[in-house]
PDB file of C-alpha atoms in Angstrom:
ATOM      1  CA  MET L   1       0.000   0.000   0.000  1.00 54.00           C
ATOM      2  CA  ILE L   2       3.008   2.311  -0.392  1.00 61.00           C
ATOM      3  CA  VAL L   3       1.930   4.489  -3.301  1.00 55.00           C
ATOM      4  CA  GLN L   4       4.620   7.152  -3.292  1.00 49.00           C
ATOM      5  CA  GLY L   5       8.366   6.890  -2.904  1.00 41.00           C
ATOM      6  CA  GLY L   6       9.322  10.184  -1.291  1.00 43.00           C
ATOM      7  CA  GLY L   7       8.301  13.366  -3.065  1.00 46.00           C
ATOM      8  CA  GLU L   8       9.268  12.518  -6.642  1.00 44.00           C
ATOM      9  CA  ALA L   9       6.726  12.612  -9.451  1.00 46.00           C
ATOM     10  CA  LEU L  10       7.591   9.098 -10.663  1.00 48.00           C
ATOM     11  CA  TRP L  11       8.686   5.987  -8.788  1.00 46.00           C
ATOM     12  CA  GLY L  12      12.461   5.856  -8.404  1.00 45.00           C
ATOM     13  CA  ASP L  13      13.017   9.331  -9.845  1.00 47.00           C
ATOM     14  CA  VAL L  14      15.775  10.097  -7.326  1.00 48.00           C
ATOM     15  CA  ASP L  15      19.252  10.803  -8.646  1.00 51.00           C
ATOM     16  CA  ASN L  16      21.275  12.516  -5.947  1.00 48.00           C
ATOM     17  CA  ARG L  17      22.989   9.179  -5.173  1.00 56.00           C
ATOM     18  CA  GLY L  18      22.670   7.255  -8.408  1.00 61.00           C
ATOM     19  CA  ASP L  19      24.741   4.258  -7.296  1.00 68.00           C
ATOM     20  CA  SER L  20      22.461   3.513  -4.337  1.00 71.00           C
ATOM     21  CA  TYR L  21      20.106   1.313  -6.367  1.00 67.00           C
ATOM     22  CA  ARG L  22      22.951  -0.874  -7.604  1.00 73.00           C
ATOM     23  CA  GLN L  23      24.391  -1.212  -4.099  1.00 75.00           C
ATOM     24  CA  ILE L  24      21.017  -2.228  -2.664  1.00 75.00           C
ATOM     25  CA  VAL L  25      20.468  -4.881  -5.338  1.00 76.00           C
ATOM     26  CA  GLN L  26      24.041  -6.172  -5.022  1.00 79.00           C
ATOM     27  CA  GLY L  27      23.562  -6.526  -1.284  1.00 76.00           C
ATOM     28  CA  LEU L  28      20.522  -8.720  -1.896  1.00 74.00           C
ATOM     29  CA  LEU L  29      22.493 -10.883  -4.356  1.00 78.00           C
ATOM     30  CA  ASP L  30      25.336 -11.325  -1.890  1.00 81.00           C
ATOM     31  CA  SER L  31      23.261 -12.351   1.156  1.00 79.00           C
ATOM     32  CA  SER L  32      20.063 -14.051   2.227  1.00 82.00           C
ATOM     33  CA  THR L  33      16.805 -12.119   2.201  1.00 78.00           C
ATOM     34  CA  ASP L  34      16.688 -12.064   6.026  1.00 82.00           C
ATOM     35  CA  GLU L  35      20.251 -10.738   6.233  1.00 83.00           C
ATOM     36  CA  TRP L  36      19.515  -8.129   3.607  1.00 78.00           C
ATOM     37  CA  LEU L  37      16.346  -6.962   5.380  1.00 78.00           C
ATOM     38  CA  HIS L  38      18.256  -6.636   8.639  1.00 81.00           C
ATOM     39  CA  ARG L  39      21.001  -4.608   6.960  1.00 79.00           C
ATOM     40  CA  MET L  40      18.460  -2.350   5.235  1.00 79.00           C
ATOM     41  CA  GLY L  41      17.134  -1.223   8.609  1.00 80.00           C
ATOM     42  CA  THR L  42      13.755   0.482   9.028  1.00 85.00           C
ATOM     43  CA  VAL L  43      12.214   2.873   6.532  1.00 84.00           C
ATOM     44  CA  SER L  44      10.175   5.897   7.596  1.00 85.00           C
ATOM     45  CA  LEU L  45       6.594   6.123   6.328  1.00 86.00           C
ATOM     46  CA  GLU L  46       3.690   8.535   6.502  1.00 86.00           C
ATOM     47  CA  ARG L  47       0.097   7.311   6.502  1.00 89.00           C
ATOM     48  CA  HIS L  48      -2.634   9.003   4.479  1.00 88.00           C
ATOM     49  CA  ASP L  49      -6.237   8.210   5.370  1.00 92.00           C
ATOM     50  CA  GLY L  50      -8.751   7.603   2.595  1.00 93.00           C
ATOM     51  CA  PRO L  51     -12.436   6.742   2.137  1.00 93.00           C
ATOM     52  CA  LEU L  52     -11.744   2.996   1.810  1.00 94.00           C
ATOM     53  CA  GLY L  53      -8.618   2.687   3.943  1.00 93.00           C
ATOM     54  CA  PRO L  54      -5.137   4.172   4.326  1.00 92.00           C
ATOM     55  CA  THR L  55      -2.206   4.367   1.938  1.00 88.00           C
ATOM     56  CA  TYR L  56       1.444   5.002   2.770  1.00 86.00           C
ATOM     57  CA  ALA L  57       4.309   7.038   1.365  1.00 82.00           C
ATOM     58  CA  VAL L  58       7.980   7.374   2.201  1.00 81.00           C
ATOM     59  CA  CYS L  59       8.440  10.047   4.848  1.00 78.00           C
ATOM     60  CA  SER L  60      11.986  10.988   5.849  1.00 71.00           C
ATOM     61  CA  ASP L  61      14.030   7.870   5.121  1.00 71.00           C
ATOM     62  CA  GLY L  62      13.744   5.137   2.488  1.00 72.00           C
ATOM     63  CA  ARG L  63      13.659   6.923  -0.879  1.00 69.00           C
ATOM     64  CA  TYR L  64      15.974   4.320  -2.431  1.00 74.00           C
ATOM     65  CA  ARG L  65      15.103   1.170  -0.526  1.00 74.00           C
ATOM     66  CA  VAL L  66      11.342   1.351  -1.070  1.00 77.00           C
ATOM     67  CA  PRO L  67      11.449   1.850  -4.901  1.00 74.00           C
ATOM     68  CA  THR L  68      14.070  -0.919  -5.141  1.00 76.00           C
ATOM     69  CA  ALA L  69      11.963  -3.335  -3.096  1.00 75.00           C
ATOM     70  CA  LYS L  70       8.934  -2.424  -5.216  1.00 75.00           C
ATOM     71  CA  ALA L  71      10.839  -3.005  -8.468  1.00 74.00           C
ATOM     72  CA  LEU L  72      12.058  -6.400  -7.212  1.00 74.00           C
ATOM     73  CA  ASP L  73       8.557  -7.334  -6.033  1.00 76.00           C
ATOM     74  CA  LEU L  74       9.777  -8.051  -2.504  1.00 75.00           C
ATOM     75  CA  PRO L  75       6.944  -8.879  -0.087  1.00 73.00           C
ATOM     76  CA  TYR L  76       7.872  -6.462   2.692  1.00 76.00           C
ATOM     77  CA  LEU L  77      10.395  -4.119   4.322  1.00 79.00           C
ATOM     78  CA  ASN L  78      10.824  -3.213   7.947  1.00 82.00           C
ATOM     79  CA  ALA L  79       9.035   0.097   8.415  1.00 84.00           C
ATOM     80  CA  ARG L  80       7.623   2.478  10.993  1.00 87.00           C
ATOM     81  CA  ILE L  81       4.956   5.187  10.705  1.00 89.00           C
ATOM     82  CA  ASP L  82       6.359   8.598  11.630  1.00 89.00           C
ATOM     83  CA  GLN L  83       3.615  10.854  10.277  1.00 87.00           C
ATOM     84  CA  VAL L  84      -0.175  10.434  10.065  1.00 90.00           C
ATOM     85  CA  TRP L  85      -2.371  12.555   7.784  1.00 87.00           C
ATOM     86  CA  PRO L  86      -5.975  11.963   8.904  1.00 90.00           C
ATOM     87  CA  THR L  87      -9.083  13.045   7.031  1.00 91.00           C
ATOM     88  CA  PRO L  88      -9.524  16.782   7.715  1.00 92.00           C
ATOM     89  CA  GLU L  89     -12.471  17.719   9.913  1.00 93.00           C
ATOM     90  CA  VAL L  90     -14.591  20.852  10.037  1.00 94.00           C
ATOM     91  CA  GLY L  91     -12.653  23.492  11.958  1.00 94.00           C
ATOM     92  CA  ASP L  92      -9.224  22.135  11.018  1.00 94.00           C
ATOM     93  CA  LEU L  93      -6.636  24.548   9.679  1.00 92.00           C
ATOM     94  CA  LEU L  94      -5.618  23.508   6.162  1.00 89.00           C
ATOM     95  CA  VAL L  95      -2.274  24.532   4.738  1.00 86.00           C
ATOM     96  CA  GLY L  96      -1.876  24.762   0.973  1.00 77.00           C
ATOM     97  CA  SER L  97       1.017  25.448  -1.329  1.00 63.00           C
ATOM     98  CA  GLN L  98      -0.762  27.434  -4.029  1.00 65.00           C
ATOM     99  CA  ARG L  99      -2.299  30.810  -3.237  1.00 67.00           C
ATOM    100  CA  ARG L 100      -4.252  30.909  -6.509  1.00 70.00           C
ATOM    101  CA  HIS L 101      -6.075  27.744  -5.492  1.00 77.00           C
ATOM    102  CA  MET L 102      -6.705  28.560  -1.822  1.00 81.00           C
ATOM    103  CA  SER L 103      -8.305  31.953  -2.497  1.00 81.00           C
ATOM    104  CA  PRO L 104     -11.130  30.566  -4.709  1.00 82.00           C
ATOM    105  CA  LEU L 105     -11.822  27.880  -2.096  1.00 85.00           C
ATOM    106  CA  GLY L 106     -12.513  30.693   0.329  1.00 84.00           C
ATOM    107  CA  ASP L 107     -14.765  32.462  -2.196  1.00 80.00           C
ATOM    108  CA  LEU L 108     -16.722  29.215  -2.704  1.00 83.00           C
ATOM    109  CA  GLY L 109     -17.248  28.729   1.026  1.00 85.00           C
ATOM    110  CA  PHE L 110     -15.061  25.660   1.580  1.00 89.00           C
ATOM    111  CA  LEU L 111     -12.671  27.659   3.759  1.00 90.00           C
ATOM    112  CA  GLU L 112     -12.956  30.638   6.029  1.00 90.00           C
ATOM    113  CA  ASN L 113     -10.364  32.968   7.510  1.00 91.00           C
ATOM    114  CA  VAL L 114      -8.214  32.398   4.437  1.00 88.00           C
ATOM    115  CA  ASP L 115      -4.715  33.840   4.662  1.00 88.00           C
ATOM    116  CA  ALA L 116      -3.525  33.641   1.077  1.00 75.00           C
ATOM    117  CA  LEU L 117      -0.046  35.019   1.648  1.00 75.00           C
ATOM    118  CA  ASP L 118       2.771  32.979   0.123  1.00 65.00           C
ATOM    119  CA  PRO L 119       4.468  30.611   0.587  1.00 74.00           C
ATOM    120  CA  TRP L 120       1.985  28.621   2.726  1.00 81.00           C
ATOM    121  CA  PRO L 121      -1.593  29.946   2.474  1.00 86.00           C
ATOM    122  CA  THR L 122      -4.000  28.700   5.136  1.00 89.00           C
ATOM    123  CA  GLY L 123      -7.737  28.465   5.739  1.00 91.00           C
ATOM    124  CA  THR L 124     -10.189  26.858   8.167  1.00 93.00           C
ATOM    125  CA  LEU L 125     -12.286  24.000   6.765  1.00 93.00           C
ATOM    126  CA  THR L 126     -16.041  24.653   6.859  1.00 91.00           C
ATOM    127  CA  THR L 127     -17.468  21.480   5.274  1.00 89.00           C
ATOM    128  CA  PRO L 128     -16.951  17.723   5.806  1.00 90.00           C
ATOM    129  CA  LEU L 129     -14.734  15.900   3.303  1.00 90.00           C
ATOM    130  CA  GLU L 130     -15.477  12.292   2.444  1.00 89.00           C
ATOM    131  CA  VAL L 131     -12.331  12.220   0.296  1.00 92.00           C
ATOM    132  CA  PRO L 132      -9.411  13.770   2.209  1.00 92.00           C
ATOM    133  CA  TRP L 133      -7.780  15.220  -0.913  1.00 91.00           C
ATOM    134  CA  GLY L 134     -11.091  16.653  -2.120  1.00 90.00           C
ATOM    135  CA  LEU L 135      -9.900  20.273  -2.078  1.00 89.00           C
ATOM    136  CA  GLU L 136      -6.462  19.769  -3.620  1.00 88.00           C
ATOM    137  CA  PRO L 137      -5.575  21.503  -6.915  1.00 86.00           C
ATOM    138  CA  PRO L 138      -6.653  19.618 -10.059  1.00 88.00           C
ATOM    139  CA  LYS L 139      -3.300  18.046 -10.968  1.00 87.00           C
ATOM    140  CA  SER L 140      -2.754  16.795  -7.427  1.00 87.00           C
ATOM    141  CA  VAL L 141      -6.324  15.481  -7.200  1.00 90.00           C
ATOM    142  CA  ALA L 142      -5.931  13.477 -10.410  1.00 92.00           C
ATOM    143  CA  ARG L 143      -2.596  11.973  -9.312  1.00 88.00           C
ATOM    144  CA  ILE L 144      -3.805  11.033  -5.820  1.00 89.00           C
ATOM    145  CA  SER L 145      -7.064   9.552  -7.130  1.00 92.00           C
ATOM    146  CA  ARG L 146      -5.141   7.486  -9.674  1.00 90.00           C
ATOM    147  CA  ASP L 147      -2.696   6.184  -7.057  1.00 87.00           C
ATOM    148  CA  TYR L 148      -5.480   5.459  -4.582  1.00 91.00           C
ATOM    149  CA  ALA L 149      -7.422   3.456  -7.168  1.00 93.00           C
ATOM    150  CA  THR L 150      -4.402   1.213  -7.786  1.00 88.00           C
ATOM    151  CA  ILE L 151      -4.598   0.118  -4.131  1.00 89.00           C
ATOM    152  CA  TYR L 152      -8.381   0.170  -3.825  1.00 93.00           C
ATOM    153  CA  PRO L 153      -9.773  -0.677  -7.308  1.00 95.00           C
ATOM    154  CA  GLU L 154     -13.345  -0.301  -6.038  1.00 96.00           C
ATOM    155  CA  PHE L 155     -12.634   3.426  -5.677  1.00 95.00           C
ATOM    156  CA  ARG L 156     -13.035   3.630  -9.451  1.00 95.00           C
ATOM    157  CA  GLU L 157     -16.776   3.324  -8.863  1.00 95.00           C
ATOM    158  CA  HIS L 158     -16.811   6.350  -6.562  1.00 94.00           C
ATOM    159  CA  PRO L 159     -18.300   9.536  -8.081  1.00 93.00           C
ATOM    160  CA  PHE L 160     -15.230  11.489  -6.968  1.00 94.00           C
ATOM    161  CA  TYR L 161     -12.905   9.233  -8.960  1.00 95.00           C
ATOM    162  CA  GLN L 162     -15.056   9.576 -12.048  1.00 93.00           C
ATOM    163  CA  LEU L 163     -14.634  13.360 -11.833  1.00 93.00           C
ATOM    164  CA  THR L 164     -10.881  13.208 -11.203  1.00 94.00           C
ATOM    165  CA  ALA L 165      -9.669  10.179 -13.176  1.00 93.00           C
ATOM    166  CA  THR L 166      -7.599  12.371 -15.509  1.00 92.00           C
ATOM    167  CA  PRO L 167      -6.028  15.822 -15.229  1.00 91.00           C
ATOM    168  CA  GLU L 168      -8.470  16.998 -17.903  1.00 92.00           C
ATOM    169  CA  ALA L 169     -11.492  15.823 -15.910  1.00 92.00           C
ATOM    170  CA  ALA L 170     -10.155  17.317 -12.681  1.00 90.00           C
ATOM    171  CA  GLY L 171      -9.401  20.570 -14.489  1.00 86.00           C
ATOM    172  CA  THR L 172     -13.119  21.308 -14.758  1.00 84.00           C
ATOM    173  CA  LEU L 173     -13.269  21.569 -10.928  1.00 84.00           C
ATOM    174  CA  GLU L 174     -16.569  19.676 -11.028  1.00 85.00           C
ATOM    175  CA  TYR L 175     -15.239  17.460  -8.239  1.00 90.00           C
ATOM    176  CA  LEU L 176     -15.724  20.377  -5.865  1.00 87.00           C
ATOM    177  CA  THR L 177     -19.492  20.021  -6.190  1.00 83.00           C
ATOM    178  CA  LEU L 178     -19.302  16.707  -4.279  1.00 85.00           C
ATOM    179  CA  HIS L 179     -18.085  18.577  -1.200  1.00 83.00           C
ATOM    180  CA  ALA L 180     -20.070  21.743  -1.700  1.00 77.00           C
ATOM    181  CA  PRO L 181     -20.641  23.554   1.626  1.00 73.00           C
ATOM    182  CA  ALA L 182     -24.108  24.021   3.109  1.00 60.00           C
ATOM    183  CA  PRO L 183     -26.109  22.008   0.543  1.00 55.00           C
ATOM    184  CA  PRO L 184     -29.866  22.445   0.701  1.00 54.00           C
ATOM    185  CA  PRO L 185     -31.664  19.992   3.035  1.00 59.00           C
ATOM    186  CA  PRO L 186     -33.616  17.115   1.457  1.00 61.00           C
ATOM    187  CA  ASP L 187     -36.990  18.780   2.041  1.00 62.00           C
ATOM    188  CA  THR L 188     -35.968  22.053   0.354  1.00 59.00           C
ATOM    189  CA  PRO L 189     -38.433  23.058  -2.392  1.00 55.00           C
ATOM    190  CA  PRO L 190     -37.001  22.271  -5.862  1.00 53.00           C
ATOM    191  CA  THR L 191     -36.927  25.927  -6.889  1.00 54.00           C
ATOM    192  CA  ALA L 192     -34.859  26.932  -3.858  1.00 51.00           C
ATOM    193  CA  SER L 193     -32.573  23.935  -4.283  1.00 51.00           C
ATOM    194  CA  SER L 194     -32.028  24.717  -7.953  1.00 57.00           C
ATOM    195  CA  SER L 195     -31.334  28.342  -7.111  1.00 62.00           C
ATOM    196  CA  TRP L 196     -28.724  27.334  -4.536  1.00 59.00           C
ATOM    197  CA  TRP L 197     -26.919  25.015  -6.946  1.00 61.00           C
ATOM    198  CA  SER L 198     -27.095  27.592  -9.710  1.00 69.00           C
ATOM    199  CA  HIS L 199     -25.460  30.149  -7.439  1.00 69.00           C
ATOM    200  CA  PHE L 200     -22.758  27.699  -6.413  1.00 70.00           C
ATOM    201  CA  ARG L 201     -22.013  26.740 -10.007  1.00 71.00           C
ATOM    202  CA  GLU L 202     -21.820  30.412 -10.963  1.00 75.00           C
ATOM    203  CA  LYS L 203     -19.205  30.911  -8.266  1.00 73.00           C
ATOM    204  CA  LEU L 204     -17.440  27.756  -9.450  1.00 72.00           C
ATOM    205  CA  ALA L 205     -17.327  29.123 -12.991  1.00 70.00           C
ATOM    206  CA  VAL L 206     -15.802  32.356 -11.682  1.00 70.00           C
ATOM    207  CA  ALA L 207     -13.177  30.369  -9.757  1.00 65.00           C
ATOM    208  CA  LEU L 208     -12.363  28.368 -12.859  1.00 60.00           C
ATOM    209  CA  SER L 209     -12.116  31.441 -15.060  1.00 64.00           C
ATOM    210  CA  SER L 210      -9.683  32.989 -12.586  1.00 58.00           C
ATOM    211  CA  GLY L 211      -7.210  30.311 -13.600  1.00 51.00           C
ATOM    212  CA  PRO L 212      -6.569  28.021 -10.628  1.00 45.00           C
ATOM    213  CA  PRO L 213      -3.292  26.149 -11.020  1.00 44.00           C
ATOM    214  CA  ARG L 214      -3.405  22.836 -12.791  1.00 42.00           C
TER     215      ARG L 214
END
């Protein structure tokens, strides 16, 4: 369930110590699997919660060992969880990396008390999120949804995945409607409900036209 190797865009795309992969593989060839695992030590992981269960990524240590073990189809590595990213709850302070994405989220009502100053804009979550990455920028949403579906294939049936399966689909920002704040209650008259959704989609169109990062 390790879906990410340590900050790189692609598995194994780490080149600051290019000989490390060869050394790791040679060590496995020169010793038993148990000896090799003992010598490799313990890798550091972070856990990310999701709607169907958690996934894991390399945290502070293991950027070479984990991709190598994955490439060799080894069954396991010794690991510990050093960081947990739970599903955000209403009232939590969210920290983003892109001001041009955080500001529209405030305009749409997903966040309040938005401080959009670079480099780390913040805002307080106002609406529950079934999918923890539901407010990420489009490119990030598409990547995380894709990775999550490789671990939990049934996620492909989830409406959120269907709106974020590709960067092009996520780029419409339609996935935001699944977490829209303050939806009308079930007994709301159809005219009022339609008016509310029309207003939200108008604001969504404005946010999209403002050019959120992709």
